[in-house]
Amino acid sequence: MRMSRKKYVHGYTDRESERLSDQAQTLTTLLHEDTRYPQGSEVLEAGCGIGAQTVILAKNSPGANITSVDISADSLRRAEDMIRKESLTNVTFSQGDIFHLPFPSGTFDHIFVCFVLEHLAEPLRALERLRPLLKKGGTITVIEGDHGSAFFHPGSQYAQRSIDCLVNLQRNMGGNALIGRQLYPLLVSAGFDEVLVSPRMVYVDATRPLLKEGFTRLTFTAMVEGVRDSVIEQGMISTEDWEKGIRDLHRTCGNDGVFCYTFFKATGTRS
Amino acid sequence: MRMSRKKYVHGYTDRESERLSDQAQTLTTLLHEDTRYPQGSEVLEAGCGIGAQTVILAKNSPGANITSVDISADSLRRAEDMIRKESLTNVTFSQGDIFHLPFPSGTFDHIFVCFVLEHLAEPLRALERLRPLLKKGGTITVIEGDHGSAFFHPGSQYAQRSIDCLVNLQRNMGGNALIGRQLYPLLVSAGFDEVLVSPRMVYVDATRPLLKEGFTRLTFTAMVEGVRDSVIEQGMISTEDWEKGIRDLHRTCGNDGVFCYTFFKATGTRS
């Protein structure tokens, strides 16, 4: 939402699209299992991107009427393709800016925001703008990662530095890759009540090969690798150190390796 | 275990004893709830310290015969006092070195090790020594923290540096404050089978005042504060920066503050 194409830290390549789909599939249960909207409820998905979460939302709440918005027309086209391929009929797409959505106050029973706030320079203002769109008693659900929650074995200063490069790049672009830990104060400051945050840790070792592949390699490490050209061009790290960092992230997928990362899921109500 | 009194990073003061009791009480459910040993089973607690975990073990498994060992006679006396005050009768205490315990091979059905490996220069060798003490089919349960898993809001480089001081001090003393993430490879390397690790995250925000007090302040921050004199004497940090760090750790207990820390619990069997 809001950012132009060139400002989206992960870019819009096909590989990035694949990454988003892989991520969504592996983490579906962990992140989405407890979000089920009732029959007939009006749900706004603010910032649907290419629809990776939209498909899950629509499947988990088949009776809900979901309105999914994004600022990027191109992303919306991909999202519509995904929904059509899955033969889902409970989603309406609409192009729009999260800060200026064309809905009357009190339109929605529920709002869902996933992996969006991390890219916004003003996440608090976004939440403040979304709140009035809820009916009284309506809920907001927000899911974000936190790259500062990543730790692993074997330890590696190079791997840590490559992650820090992504965090710094995202900060330079106006975003915040450490936003997960801030969901509680953000939702409270935006005026939501009954704010509850639950961390969702992804723990990966040799006993969890699907997560090793689906999360450590194809989600997290692929995401870091995705900013390679930008961070090297900007002189944030040498090519040699970067490659050591990426190698060491893959190294955590060895038989004795361990990788930990925490997502945060928050809910709040409009009283 | 193993280390002499002066080498135990947290020291042996009364305040430290209180800290250990507070910690045990607040975290009991999170860490211990799923450890229940059957009637008549022989359980070794290797490294009982002043008995903070012993009391929980003994209460949760009233029918088990628990043998609790520690290298420190003084700690054992305190542990015996604690058990006596609670009127528990299923614990026997014995002084001994975790690397040279005086039990025949195959003595125990279960071994329990909590907050011990982090203080050992050779945690793998300790596990290798413990394994033969199990009957075939017997289990080991290991619980450790990982100070590298701590992250918080508001962020603070001073708070991070004060934590790093504790990590470095413990490393200089031959321990490893980042051992939690390594439980999987350690247990596998020591020859245990069916190794399973589950992370136990403590998430603290304003909705969890008991954890704010019992964990963030009285457990984690108190533990960091406990090494103040050592790290300042050793020139690891200036007094001024240290005090900023401690202030900023307490600051995470403000209304908008958030604190996260992860313990790791591992189980394995002797086939």
Tab-separated table of C-alpha atoms in Angstrom, chain B:
chain	number	residue	atom	x	y	z
B	1	MET	CA	27.507	-27.650	39.179
B	2	ARG	CA	31.201	-27.956	38.553
B	3	MET	CA	32.092	-24.303	38.924
B	4	SER	CA	33.403	-23.122	42.259
B	5	ARG	CA	31.377	-20.465	44.100
B	6	LYS	CA	33.328	-17.530	42.799
B	7	LYS	CA	32.984	-18.774	39.240
B	8	TYR	CA	29.163	-18.855	39.201
B	9	VAL	CA	28.299	-15.826	37.079
B	10	HIS	CA	25.219	-14.814	39.070
B	11	GLY	CA	26.938	-15.055	42.451
B	12	TYR	CA	25.441	-16.524	45.612
B	13	THR	CA	23.984	-13.500	47.398
B	14	ASP	CA	20.592	-13.438	49.104
B	15	ARG	CA	19.285	-11.171	46.367
B	16	GLU	CA	20.339	-13.795	43.839
B	17	SER	CA	18.489	-16.463	45.841
B	18	GLU	CA	15.357	-14.333	45.809
B	19	ARG	CA	15.770	-13.776	42.081
B	20	LEU	CA	15.919	-17.507	41.480
B	21	SER	CA	12.750	-18.065	43.508
B	22	ASP	CA	10.852	-15.269	41.747
B	23	GLN	CA	11.925	-16.641	38.409
B	24	ALA	CA	10.881	-20.153	39.262
B	25	GLN	CA	7.441	-19.048	40.440
B	26	THR	CA	6.568	-16.864	37.451
B	27	LEU	CA	7.786	-19.295	34.850
B	28	THR	CA	6.586	-22.507	36.428
B	29	THR	CA	3.668	-23.104	34.129
B	30	LEU	CA	5.471	-22.085	30.944
B	31	LEU	CA	8.496	-24.272	31.565
B	32	HIS	CA	7.401	-27.152	33.801
B	33	GLU	CA	3.739	-27.856	33.140
B	34	ASP	CA	4.452	-30.668	30.670
B	35	THR	CA	6.996	-32.510	32.824
B	36	ARG	CA	5.228	-35.111	34.991
B	37	TYR	CA	7.099	-38.253	36.012
B	38	PRO	CA	5.128	-41.406	36.824
B	39	GLN	CA	4.602	-43.027	40.196
B	40	GLY	CA	7.683	-44.929	41.320
B	41	SER	CA	10.011	-43.585	38.629
B	42	GLU	CA	13.612	-42.785	39.535
B	43	VAL	CA	14.498	-39.215	38.551
B	44	LEU	CA	17.895	-37.496	38.660
B	45	GLU	CA	17.964	-33.711	38.869
B	46	ALA	CA	21.494	-32.854	37.792
B	47	GLY	CA	22.468	-29.442	39.170
B	48	CYS	CA	19.681	-28.509	41.554
B	49	GLY	CA	21.322	-25.330	42.857
B	50	ILE	CA	19.311	-23.840	45.727
B	51	GLY	CA	16.307	-25.972	44.846
B	52	ALA	CA	14.120	-23.508	42.944
B	53	GLN	CA	13.312	-26.103	40.276
B	54	THR	CA	13.462	-29.020	42.705
B	55	VAL	CA	10.357	-27.825	44.527
B	56	ILE	CA	8.410	-27.626	41.263
B	57	LEU	CA	9.634	-31.043	40.100
B	58	ALA	CA	8.728	-32.639	43.407
B	59	LYS	CA	5.246	-31.086	43.445
B	60	ASN	CA	4.488	-31.929	39.820
B	61	SER	CA	5.618	-35.538	40.209
B	62	PRO	CA	4.603	-36.448	43.759
B	63	GLY	CA	4.981	-40.181	43.119
B	64	ALA	CA	8.497	-40.000	41.654
B	65	ASN	CA	11.669	-40.565	43.657
B	66	ILE	CA	13.851	-37.558	42.900
B	67	THR	CA	17.595	-37.515	43.497
B	68	SER	CA	18.900	-33.952	43.315
B	69	VAL	CA	22.635	-33.360	43.082
B	70	ASP	CA	24.773	-30.239	43.079
B	71	ILE	CA	28.471	-29.531	43.481
B	72	SER	CA	27.904	-26.811	46.079
B	73	ALA	CA	27.292	-28.006	49.670
B	74	ASP	CA	25.949	-24.566	50.550
B	75	SER	CA	23.407	-24.638	47.707
B	76	LEU	CA	22.347	-28.132	48.737
B	77	ARG	CA	21.655	-26.941	52.285
B	78	ARG	CA	19.408	-24.182	50.930
B	79	ALA	CA	17.694	-26.640	48.617
B	80	GLU	CA	17.064	-29.019	51.547
B	81	ASP	CA	15.584	-26.118	53.535
B	82	MET	CA	13.232	-25.263	50.665
B	83	ILE	CA	12.044	-28.851	50.308
B	84	ARG	CA	11.554	-29.181	54.072
B	85	LYS	CA	9.540	-25.930	54.241
B	86	GLU	CA	7.241	-27.283	51.531
B	87	SER	CA	6.877	-30.581	53.439
B	88	LEU	CA	7.926	-32.541	50.370
B	89	THR	CA	9.274	-36.010	51.060
B	90	ASN	CA	10.128	-37.386	47.618
B	91	VAL	CA	13.558	-35.759	47.196
B	92	THR	CA	16.983	-37.063	48.249
B	93	PHE	CA	19.946	-34.717	48.039
B	94	SER	CA	23.500	-35.686	47.237
B	95	GLN	CA	26.659	-33.651	46.665
B	96	GLY	CA	28.464	-34.414	43.422
B	97	ASP	CA	30.121	-33.265	40.227
B	98	ILE	CA	27.966	-33.608	37.090
B	99	PHE	CA	30.985	-35.063	35.278
B	100	HIS	CA	31.632	-37.731	37.935
B	101	LEU	CA	28.356	-38.779	39.498
B	102	PRO	CA	28.509	-41.819	41.773
B	103	PHE	CA	25.598	-43.747	40.242
B	104	PRO	CA	25.785	-47.070	38.374
B	105	SER	CA	24.892	-47.119	34.711
B	106	GLY	CA	21.150	-47.434	34.083
B	107	THR	CA	20.085	-46.066	37.469
B	108	PHE	CA	17.446	-43.563	36.379
B	109	ASP	CA	14.223	-43.540	34.392
B	110	HIS	CA	14.515	-39.816	33.785
B	111	ILE	CA	17.083	-37.048	34.067
B	112	PHE	CA	16.197	-33.377	34.471
B	113	VAL	CA	18.701	-30.557	33.836
B	114	CYS	CA	17.574	-26.935	34.163
B	115	PHE	CA	19.695	-23.755	33.880
B	116	VAL	CA	22.884	-25.784	34.315
B	117	LEU	CA	24.476	-26.318	30.884
B	118	GLU	CA	24.788	-22.545	30.337
B	119	HIS	CA	27.396	-22.454	33.105
B	120	LEU	CA	29.547	-25.352	31.873
B	121	ALA	CA	32.615	-25.085	29.674
B	122	GLU	CA	31.852	-28.577	28.338
B	123	PRO	CA	28.071	-28.951	28.113
B	124	LEU	CA	28.366	-31.708	25.503
B	125	ARG	CA	30.628	-33.774	27.743
B	126	ALA	CA	28.189	-33.274	30.628
B	127	LEU	CA	25.351	-34.691	28.501
B	128	GLU	CA	27.575	-37.572	27.385
B	129	ARG	CA	28.312	-38.378	31.017
B	130	LEU	CA	24.650	-38.234	31.993
B	131	ARG	CA	23.336	-40.441	29.185
B	132	PRO	CA	24.640	-43.814	30.515
B	133	LEU	CA	22.978	-43.114	33.861
B	134	LEU	CA	19.615	-43.566	32.118
B	135	LYS	CA	17.911	-46.911	31.744
B	136	LYS	CA	17.305	-47.874	28.139
B	137	GLY	CA	14.194	-46.036	27.028
B	138	GLY	CA	14.748	-43.408	29.710
B	139	THR	CA	14.429	-39.701	28.936
B	140	ILE	CA	16.402	-36.547	29.527
B	141	THR	CA	14.750	-33.114	29.799
B	142	VAL	CA	16.870	-29.988	29.460
B	143	ILE	CA	15.729	-26.384	29.936
B	144	GLU	CA	17.942	-23.402	29.156
B	145	GLY	CA	17.508	-19.716	28.391
B	146	ASP	CA	19.162	-17.798	25.555
B	147	HIS	CA	20.066	-14.178	26.229
B	148	GLY	CA	20.460	-13.552	22.500
B	149	SER	CA	16.716	-14.125	22.169
B	150	ALA	CA	15.934	-10.960	24.155
B	151	PHE	CA	14.468	-8.043	22.233
B	152	PHE	CA	12.278	-5.215	23.383
B	153	HIS	CA	10.584	-1.891	22.791
B	154	PRO	CA	11.607	0.877	23.068
B	155	GLY	CA	14.864	-0.269	21.514
B	156	SER	CA	18.088	0.841	23.206
B	157	GLN	CA	21.698	0.274	22.270
B	158	TYR	CA	22.597	0.772	25.949
B	159	ALA	CA	20.203	-1.934	27.107
B	160	GLN	CA	21.555	-4.225	24.381
B	161	ARG	CA	25.125	-3.488	25.469
B	162	SER	CA	24.349	-4.258	29.102
B	163	ILE	CA	22.937	-7.647	28.041
B	164	ASP	CA	26.010	-8.225	25.866
B	165	CYS	CA	28.174	-7.555	28.937
B	166	LEU	CA	26.472	-10.405	30.799
B	167	VAL	CA	26.848	-12.687	27.763
B	168	ASN	CA	30.546	-11.820	27.455
B	169	LEU	CA	31.184	-12.180	31.182
B	170	GLN	CA	29.586	-15.610	31.175
B	171	ARG	CA	31.670	-16.571	28.131
B	172	ASN	CA	34.864	-15.387	29.880
B	173	MET	CA	33.931	-17.628	32.794
B	174	GLY	CA	33.624	-20.609	30.458
B	175	GLY	CA	29.826	-20.586	30.107
B	176	ASN	CA	27.449	-19.834	27.255
B	177	ALA	CA	24.445	-17.554	27.764
B	178	LEU	CA	23.302	-18.316	24.199
B	179	ILE	CA	23.034	-22.057	24.731
B	180	GLY	CA	19.244	-22.360	24.421
B	181	ARG	CA	19.310	-22.378	20.618
B	182	GLN	CA	21.937	-25.147	20.685
B	183	LEU	CA	19.988	-27.750	22.649
B	184	TYR	CA	19.019	-29.715	19.549
B	185	PRO	CA	22.575	-30.273	18.196
B	186	LEU	CA	23.928	-30.807	21.738
B	187	LEU	CA	21.479	-33.593	22.594
B	188	VAL	CA	21.908	-35.256	19.199
B	189	SER	CA	25.714	-35.083	19.465
B	190	ALA	CA	25.572	-36.577	22.952
B	191	GLY	CA	23.857	-39.644	21.500
B	192	PHE	CA	20.259	-39.075	22.544
B	193	ASP	CA	17.479	-40.209	20.230
B	194	GLU	CA	14.061	-38.752	19.453
B	195	VAL	CA	15.346	-35.292	20.321
B	196	LEU	CA	12.567	-32.703	20.354
B	197	VAL	CA	13.004	-29.038	21.182
B	198	SER	CA	10.224	-26.601	21.936
B	199	PRO	CA	10.831	-22.894	22.392
B	200	ARG	CA	8.920	-21.180	25.210
B	201	MET	CA	8.676	-17.469	24.608
B	202	VAL	CA	7.898	-15.044	27.390
B	203	TYR	CA	6.077	-12.082	25.823
B	204	VAL	CA	5.442	-9.127	28.108
B	205	ASP	CA	3.362	-6.015	27.479
B	206	ALA	CA	1.048	-3.852	29.605
B	207	THR	CA	-1.673	-6.526	29.547
B	208	ARG	CA	0.632	-8.866	31.513
B	209	PRO	CA	1.597	-6.939	34.667
B	210	LEU	CA	2.629	-10.056	36.596
B	211	LEU	CA	5.162	-10.994	33.926
B	212	LYS	CA	6.342	-7.382	33.718
B	213	GLU	CA	7.161	-7.485	37.409
B	214	GLY	CA	8.002	-11.167	37.794
B	215	PHE	CA	9.935	-11.665	34.606
B	216	THR	CA	11.160	-8.438	32.974
B	217	ARG	CA	12.083	-6.684	36.234
B	218	LEU	CA	12.705	-9.346	38.878
B	219	THR	CA	14.133	-12.050	36.661
B	220	PHE	CA	15.791	-10.730	33.535
B	221	THR	CA	16.737	-7.172	34.473
B	222	ALA	CA	17.723	-8.238	38.008
B	223	MET	CA	19.974	-10.913	36.500
B	224	VAL	CA	21.683	-8.341	34.269
B	225	GLU	CA	21.991	-5.903	37.201
B	226	GLY	CA	23.593	-8.687	39.226
B	227	VAL	CA	26.817	-8.566	37.191
B	228	ARG	CA	27.179	-4.785	37.428
B	229	ASP	CA	30.300	-4.718	39.604
B	230	SER	CA	32.105	-7.420	37.632
B	231	VAL	CA	31.577	-5.910	34.189
B	232	ILE	CA	32.388	-2.351	35.299
B	233	GLU	CA	35.517	-3.514	37.197
B	234	GLN	CA	36.618	-5.439	34.118
B	235	GLY	CA	36.193	-2.320	31.973
B	236	MET	CA	33.596	-3.950	29.706
B	237	ILE	CA	31.387	-0.841	29.909
B	238	SER	CA	31.444	2.590	31.566
B	239	THR	CA	29.361	3.156	34.685
B	240	GLU	CA	27.349	5.798	32.860
B	241	ASP	CA	26.509	3.586	29.873
B	242	TRP	CA	25.701	0.676	32.185
B	243	GLU	CA	23.230	2.784	34.120
B	244	LYS	CA	21.588	3.942	30.907
B	245	GLY	CA	21.292	0.293	29.868
B	246	ILE	CA	19.624	-0.770	33.115
B	247	ARG	CA	17.335	2.286	33.017
B	248	ASP	CA	16.319	1.374	29.458
B	249	LEU	CA	15.623	-2.237	30.436
B	250	HIS	CA	13.278	-0.958	33.148
B	251	ARG	CA	11.844	1.436	30.558
B	252	THR	CA	10.506	-1.592	28.627
B	253	CYS	CA	8.094	-2.022	31.564
B	254	GLY	CA	6.389	1.289	30.739
B	255	ASN	CA	2.799	1.318	29.483
B	256	ASP	CA	3.948	1.175	25.855
B	257	GLY	CA	6.862	-1.179	26.499
B	258	VAL	CA	7.314	-4.736	25.225
B	259	PHE	CA	9.828	-7.393	26.258
B	260	CYS	CA	10.459	-10.794	24.638
B	261	TYR	CA	12.676	-13.654	25.792
B	262	THR	CA	12.800	-17.296	24.773
B	263	PHE	CA	13.590	-20.387	26.823
B	264	PHE	CA	14.194	-23.726	25.159
B	265	LYS	CA	13.013	-27.084	26.467
B	266	ALA	CA	14.460	-30.239	24.955
B	267	THR	CA	13.750	-33.905	25.497
B	268	GLY	CA	15.630	-36.956	24.276
B	269	THR	CA	15.727	-40.666	24.979
B	270	ARG	CA	18.431	-43.266	25.517
B	271	SER	CA	17.562	-46.026	23.050
